[in-house]
């Protein structure tokens, strides 16, 4: 429903960019909403004088964009070789169990947490690694993950 969204926010984002800067516009929209709400596509298409299909094709081409709501805390669990060998899977399993998530359900019902796996975070020497909203948490264990979740919950 369009009336759920404050289109003044979209207008503000659009005013900061050239109409051809669709990627940058989508990045700003996602930064605000934590995902790309489908309700804003028709509005942006009209304002940018382009098709919804063009905007949608950009949004679906790049893996960084999400059409599904994400949690306030996006936890990325590395499963690259170094992390995998140093036992990243028990950490992932703990997070999914604790947050009632799975490989298909990645965001908690309260929209507090999203847990994703990534192939490599580029911090192999610190393996196993998690990031929370792009902040690196090195030498992770299921016990450290439990303490981290507790800390994040208490911050709210």
PDB file of C-alpha atoms in Angstrom:
ATOM      1  CA  UNK A   1       0.000   0.000   0.000  1.00  0.00           C
ATOM      2  CA  UNK A   2       1.453   3.295  -1.091  1.00  0.00           C
ATOM      3  CA  UNK A   3       0.081   5.245   1.858  1.00  0.00           C
ATOM      4  CA  UNK A   4       2.361   3.294   4.240  1.00  0.00           C
ATOM      5  CA  UNK A   5       5.381   5.072   2.843  1.00  0.00           C
ATOM      6  CA  UNK A   6       6.510   8.617   3.310  1.00  0.00           C
ATOM      7  CA  UNK A   7       7.181   9.583  -0.272  1.00  0.00           C
ATOM      8  CA  UNK A   8       8.772  12.817   0.938  1.00  0.00           C
ATOM      9  CA  UNK A   9      11.716  10.607   1.939  1.00  0.00           C
ATOM     10  CA  UNK A  10      11.858   9.190  -1.592  1.00  0.00           C
ATOM     11  CA  UNK A  11      11.643  12.719  -3.017  1.00  0.00           C
ATOM     12  CA  UNK A  12      14.527  13.792  -0.789  1.00  0.00           C
ATOM     13  CA  UNK A  13      16.637  10.852  -1.969  1.00  0.00           C
ATOM     14  CA  UNK A  14      15.783  11.537  -5.610  1.00  0.00           C
ATOM     15  CA  UNK A  15      16.728  15.204  -5.239  1.00  0.00           C
ATOM     16  CA  UNK A  16      20.273  14.209  -4.269  1.00  0.00           C
ATOM     17  CA  UNK A  17      20.915  12.218  -7.462  1.00  0.00           C
ATOM     18  CA  UNK A  18      20.835  12.487 -11.219  1.00  0.00           C
ATOM     19  CA  UNK A  19      17.851  10.554 -12.643  1.00  0.00           C
ATOM     20  CA  UNK A  20      20.238   8.072 -14.282  1.00  0.00           C
ATOM     21  CA  UNK A  21      21.906   7.157 -10.960  1.00  0.00           C
ATOM     22  CA  UNK A  22      19.519   4.287 -10.261  1.00  0.00           C
ATOM     23  CA  UNK A  23      22.039   2.226  -8.276  1.00  0.00           C
ATOM     24  CA  UNK A  24      22.867   5.121  -5.942  1.00  0.00           C
ATOM     25  CA  UNK A  25      19.165   5.929  -5.531  1.00  0.00           C
ATOM     26  CA  UNK A  26      18.361   2.312  -4.665  1.00  0.00           C
ATOM     27  CA  UNK A  27      21.275   2.213  -2.205  1.00  0.00           C
ATOM     28  CA  UNK A  28      19.889   5.260  -0.391  1.00  0.00           C
ATOM     29  CA  UNK A  29      16.343   3.869  -0.358  1.00  0.00           C
ATOM     30  CA  UNK A  30      17.624   0.563   1.023  1.00  0.00           C
ATOM     31  CA  UNK A  31      19.730   2.355   3.624  1.00  0.00           C
ATOM     32  CA  UNK A  32      16.607   4.130   4.872  1.00  0.00           C
ATOM     33  CA  UNK A  33      14.170   1.175   4.844  1.00  0.00           C
ATOM     34  CA  UNK A  34      16.758  -1.645   5.231  1.00  0.00           C
ATOM     35  CA  UNK A  35      15.285  -3.146   2.040  1.00  0.00           C
ATOM     36  CA  UNK A  36      13.629  -2.016  -1.197  1.00  0.00           C
ATOM     37  CA  UNK A  37       9.859  -1.892  -0.643  1.00  0.00           C
ATOM     38  CA  UNK A  38       7.993  -2.869  -3.812  1.00  0.00           C
ATOM     39  CA  UNK A  39       5.564  -0.037  -3.136  1.00  0.00           C
ATOM     40  CA  UNK A  40       8.175   2.589  -4.008  1.00  0.00           C
ATOM     41  CA  UNK A  41       8.984   1.212  -7.487  1.00  0.00           C
ATOM     42  CA  UNK A  42       5.986   2.756  -9.312  1.00  0.00           C
ATOM     43  CA  UNK A  43       6.573   6.103  -7.604  1.00  0.00           C
ATOM     44  CA  UNK A  44      10.279   6.146  -8.463  1.00  0.00           C
ATOM     45  CA  UNK A  45       9.594   5.078 -12.056  1.00  0.00           C
ATOM     46  CA  UNK A  46       7.204   7.988 -12.519  1.00  0.00           C
ATOM     47  CA  UNK A  47       9.592  10.473 -10.887  1.00  0.00           C
ATOM     48  CA  UNK A  48      12.600   9.213 -12.872  1.00  0.00           C
ATOM     49  CA  UNK A  49      10.644   9.011 -16.124  1.00  0.00           C
ATOM     50  CA  UNK A  50      11.650   5.391 -16.623  1.00  0.00           C
ATOM     51  CA  UNK A  51       9.994   1.989 -16.402  1.00  0.00           C
ATOM     52  CA  UNK A  52       9.420   0.041 -13.228  1.00  0.00           C
ATOM     53  CA  UNK A  53      11.006  -2.902 -15.044  1.00  0.00           C
ATOM     54  CA  UNK A  54      14.272  -1.011 -15.475  1.00  0.00           C
ATOM     55  CA  UNK A  55      14.461  -0.119 -11.785  1.00  0.00           C
ATOM     56  CA  UNK A  56      13.407  -3.625 -10.768  1.00  0.00           C
ATOM     57  CA  UNK A  57      16.004  -5.206 -13.062  1.00  0.00           C
ATOM     58  CA  UNK A  58      18.761  -3.191 -11.375  1.00  0.00           C
ATOM     59  CA  UNK A  59      17.409  -4.076  -7.925  1.00  0.00           C
ATOM     60  CA  UNK A  60      17.337  -7.788  -8.705  1.00  0.00           C
ATOM     61  CA  UNK A  61      20.648  -7.929 -10.607  1.00  0.00           C
ATOM     62  CA  UNK A  62      22.819  -6.840  -7.682  1.00  0.00           C
ATOM     63  CA  UNK A  63      22.997  -9.254  -4.760  1.00  0.00           C
ATOM     64  CA  UNK A  64      23.446  -6.392  -2.290  1.00  0.00           C
ATOM     65  CA  UNK A  65      19.856  -5.231  -2.824  1.00  0.00           C
ATOM     66  CA  UNK A  66      17.044  -6.898  -0.928  1.00  0.00           C
ATOM     67  CA  UNK A  67      13.348  -6.876  -1.766  1.00  0.00           C
ATOM     68  CA  UNK A  68      12.612  -8.477   1.604  1.00  0.00           C
ATOM     69  CA  UNK A  69      12.726  -6.617   4.930  1.00  0.00           C
ATOM     70  CA  UNK A  70      15.936  -7.088   6.891  1.00  0.00           C
ATOM     71  CA  UNK A  71      16.529  -6.871  10.593  1.00  0.00           C
ATOM     72  CA  UNK A  72      17.971  -3.944  12.469  1.00  0.00           C
ATOM     73  CA  UNK A  73      21.089  -6.080  12.928  1.00  0.00           C
ATOM     74  CA  UNK A  74      22.347  -7.876   9.829  1.00  0.00           C
ATOM     75  CA  UNK A  75      24.666 -10.665  10.921  1.00  0.00           C
ATOM     76  CA  UNK A  76      26.866 -12.121   8.201  1.00  0.00           C
ATOM     77  CA  UNK A  77      28.411 -15.444   9.068  1.00  0.00           C
ATOM     78  CA  UNK A  78      31.440 -16.278   6.962  1.00  0.00           C
ATOM     79  CA  UNK A  79      31.648 -19.783   5.571  1.00  0.00           C
ATOM     80  CA  UNK A  80      34.770 -19.351   3.483  1.00  0.00           C
ATOM     81  CA  UNK A  81      37.461 -21.997   3.698  1.00  0.00           C
ATOM     82  CA  UNK A  82      39.348 -20.542   6.693  1.00  0.00           C
ATOM     83  CA  UNK A  83      36.164 -19.920   8.674  1.00  0.00           C
ATOM     84  CA  UNK A  84      34.623 -23.257   7.716  1.00  0.00           C
ATOM     85  CA  UNK A  85      37.744 -25.184   8.796  1.00  0.00           C
ATOM     86  CA  UNK A  86      37.732 -23.262  12.087  1.00  0.00           C
ATOM     87  CA  UNK A  87      34.127 -24.277  12.778  1.00  0.00           C
ATOM     88  CA  UNK A  88      31.852 -21.497  11.497  1.00  0.00           C
ATOM     89  CA  UNK A  89      28.932 -23.911  10.974  1.00  0.00           C
ATOM     90  CA  UNK A  90      28.219 -24.477  14.713  1.00  0.00           C
ATOM     91  CA  UNK A  91      28.089 -20.674  15.091  1.00  0.00           C
ATOM     92  CA  UNK A  92      25.604 -20.382  12.221  1.00  0.00           C
ATOM     93  CA  UNK A  93      23.546 -23.267  13.634  1.00  0.00           C
ATOM     94  CA  UNK A  94      23.473 -21.593  17.065  1.00  0.00           C
ATOM     95  CA  UNK A  95      22.306 -18.261  15.607  1.00  0.00           C
ATOM     96  CA  UNK A  96      19.579 -19.902  13.530  1.00  0.00           C
ATOM     97  CA  UNK A  97      18.333 -21.989  16.450  1.00  0.00           C
ATOM     98  CA  UNK A  98      18.390 -19.087  18.929  1.00  0.00           C
ATOM     99  CA  UNK A  99      16.593 -16.730  16.517  1.00  0.00           C
ATOM    100  CA  UNK A 100      14.175 -19.353  15.072  1.00  0.00           C
ATOM    101  CA  UNK A 101      15.669 -18.963  11.604  1.00  0.00           C
ATOM    102  CA  UNK A 102      16.685 -21.320   8.801  1.00  0.00           C
ATOM    103  CA  UNK A 103      18.464 -21.226   5.470  1.00  0.00           C
ATOM    104  CA  UNK A 104      15.201 -19.983   3.903  1.00  0.00           C
ATOM    105  CA  UNK A 105      13.913 -17.803   6.771  1.00  0.00           C
ATOM    106  CA  UNK A 106      16.722 -15.342   7.415  1.00  0.00           C
ATOM    107  CA  UNK A 107      14.993 -12.530   9.327  1.00  0.00           C
ATOM    108  CA  UNK A 108      13.461 -12.773  12.794  1.00  0.00           C
ATOM    109  CA  UNK A 109       9.743 -12.064  13.154  1.00  0.00           C
ATOM    110  CA  UNK A 110      10.451  -8.949  15.228  1.00  0.00           C
ATOM    111  CA  UNK A 111      12.716  -7.587  12.429  1.00  0.00           C
ATOM    112  CA  UNK A 112      15.557  -7.325  14.920  1.00  0.00           C
ATOM    113  CA  UNK A 113      17.982  -9.811  13.316  1.00  0.00           C
ATOM    114  CA  UNK A 114      18.852 -11.059   9.849  1.00  0.00           C
ATOM    115  CA  UNK A 115      21.383 -13.888   9.554  1.00  0.00           C
ATOM    116  CA  UNK A 116      23.095 -14.432   6.217  1.00  0.00           C
ATOM    117  CA  UNK A 117      25.992 -16.595   5.132  1.00  0.00           C
ATOM    118  CA  UNK A 118      28.717 -15.192   2.916  1.00  0.00           C
ATOM    119  CA  UNK A 119      31.527 -16.891   1.022  1.00  0.00           C
ATOM    120  CA  UNK A 120      34.269 -14.675   2.432  1.00  0.00           C
ATOM    121  CA  UNK A 121      34.516 -11.550   4.543  1.00  0.00           C
ATOM    122  CA  UNK A 122      38.210 -11.074   3.801  1.00  0.00           C
ATOM    123  CA  UNK A 123      39.301 -11.530   7.401  1.00  0.00           C
ATOM    124  CA  UNK A 124      40.658 -15.064   7.110  1.00  0.00           C
ATOM    125  CA  UNK A 125      43.373 -14.525   9.721  1.00  0.00           C
ATOM    126  CA  UNK A 126      40.644 -13.769  12.279  1.00  0.00           C
ATOM    127  CA  UNK A 127      38.536 -16.838  11.453  1.00  0.00           C
ATOM    128  CA  UNK A 128      35.874 -17.703  12.230  1.00  0.00           C
ATOM    129  CA  UNK A 129      34.339 -14.284  11.672  1.00  0.00           C
ATOM    130  CA  UNK A 130      30.920 -12.656  11.916  1.00  0.00           C
ATOM    131  CA  UNK A 131      29.992  -9.122  11.012  1.00  0.00           C
ATOM    132  CA  UNK A 132      27.115  -7.237  12.563  1.00  0.00           C
ATOM    133  CA  UNK A 133      26.152  -4.304  10.359  1.00  0.00           C
ATOM    134  CA  UNK A 134      29.636  -4.541   8.816  1.00  0.00           C
ATOM    135  CA  UNK A 135      31.494  -4.482  12.170  1.00  0.00           C
ATOM    136  CA  UNK A 136      33.881  -7.452  12.343  1.00  0.00           C
ATOM    137  CA  UNK A 137      33.689  -9.857  15.295  1.00  0.00           C
ATOM    138  CA  UNK A 138      36.757 -12.153  15.141  1.00  0.00           C
ATOM    139  CA  UNK A 139      37.568 -15.580  16.596  1.00  0.00           C
ATOM    140  CA  UNK A 140      33.871 -16.315  17.026  1.00  0.00           C
ATOM    141  CA  UNK A 141      32.452 -19.294  18.893  1.00  0.00           C
ATOM    142  CA  UNK A 142      28.850 -20.258  19.650  1.00  0.00           C
ATOM    143  CA  UNK A 143      29.415 -18.957  23.211  1.00  0.00           C
ATOM    144  CA  UNK A 144      30.722 -15.621  21.922  1.00  0.00           C
ATOM    145  CA  UNK A 145      27.761 -15.451  19.533  1.00  0.00           C
ATOM    146  CA  UNK A 146      25.418 -15.973  22.493  1.00  0.00           C
ATOM    147  CA  UNK A 147      27.071 -13.097  24.379  1.00  0.00           C
ATOM    148  CA  UNK A 148      26.903 -10.907  21.258  1.00  0.00           C
ATOM    149  CA  UNK A 149      23.158 -11.542  20.820  1.00  0.00           C
ATOM    150  CA  UNK A 150      22.604 -10.742  24.491  1.00  0.00           C
ATOM    151  CA  UNK A 151      24.528  -7.490  24.104  1.00  0.00           C
ATOM    152  CA  UNK A 152      22.556  -6.503  20.990  1.00  0.00           C
ATOM    153  CA  UNK A 153      19.227  -7.305  22.646  1.00  0.00           C
ATOM    154  CA  UNK A 154      20.155  -5.259  25.716  1.00  0.00           C
ATOM    155  CA  UNK A 155      21.070  -2.306  23.503  1.00  0.00           C
ATOM    156  CA  UNK A 156      17.392  -2.128  22.577  1.00  0.00           C
TER     157      UNK A 156
END
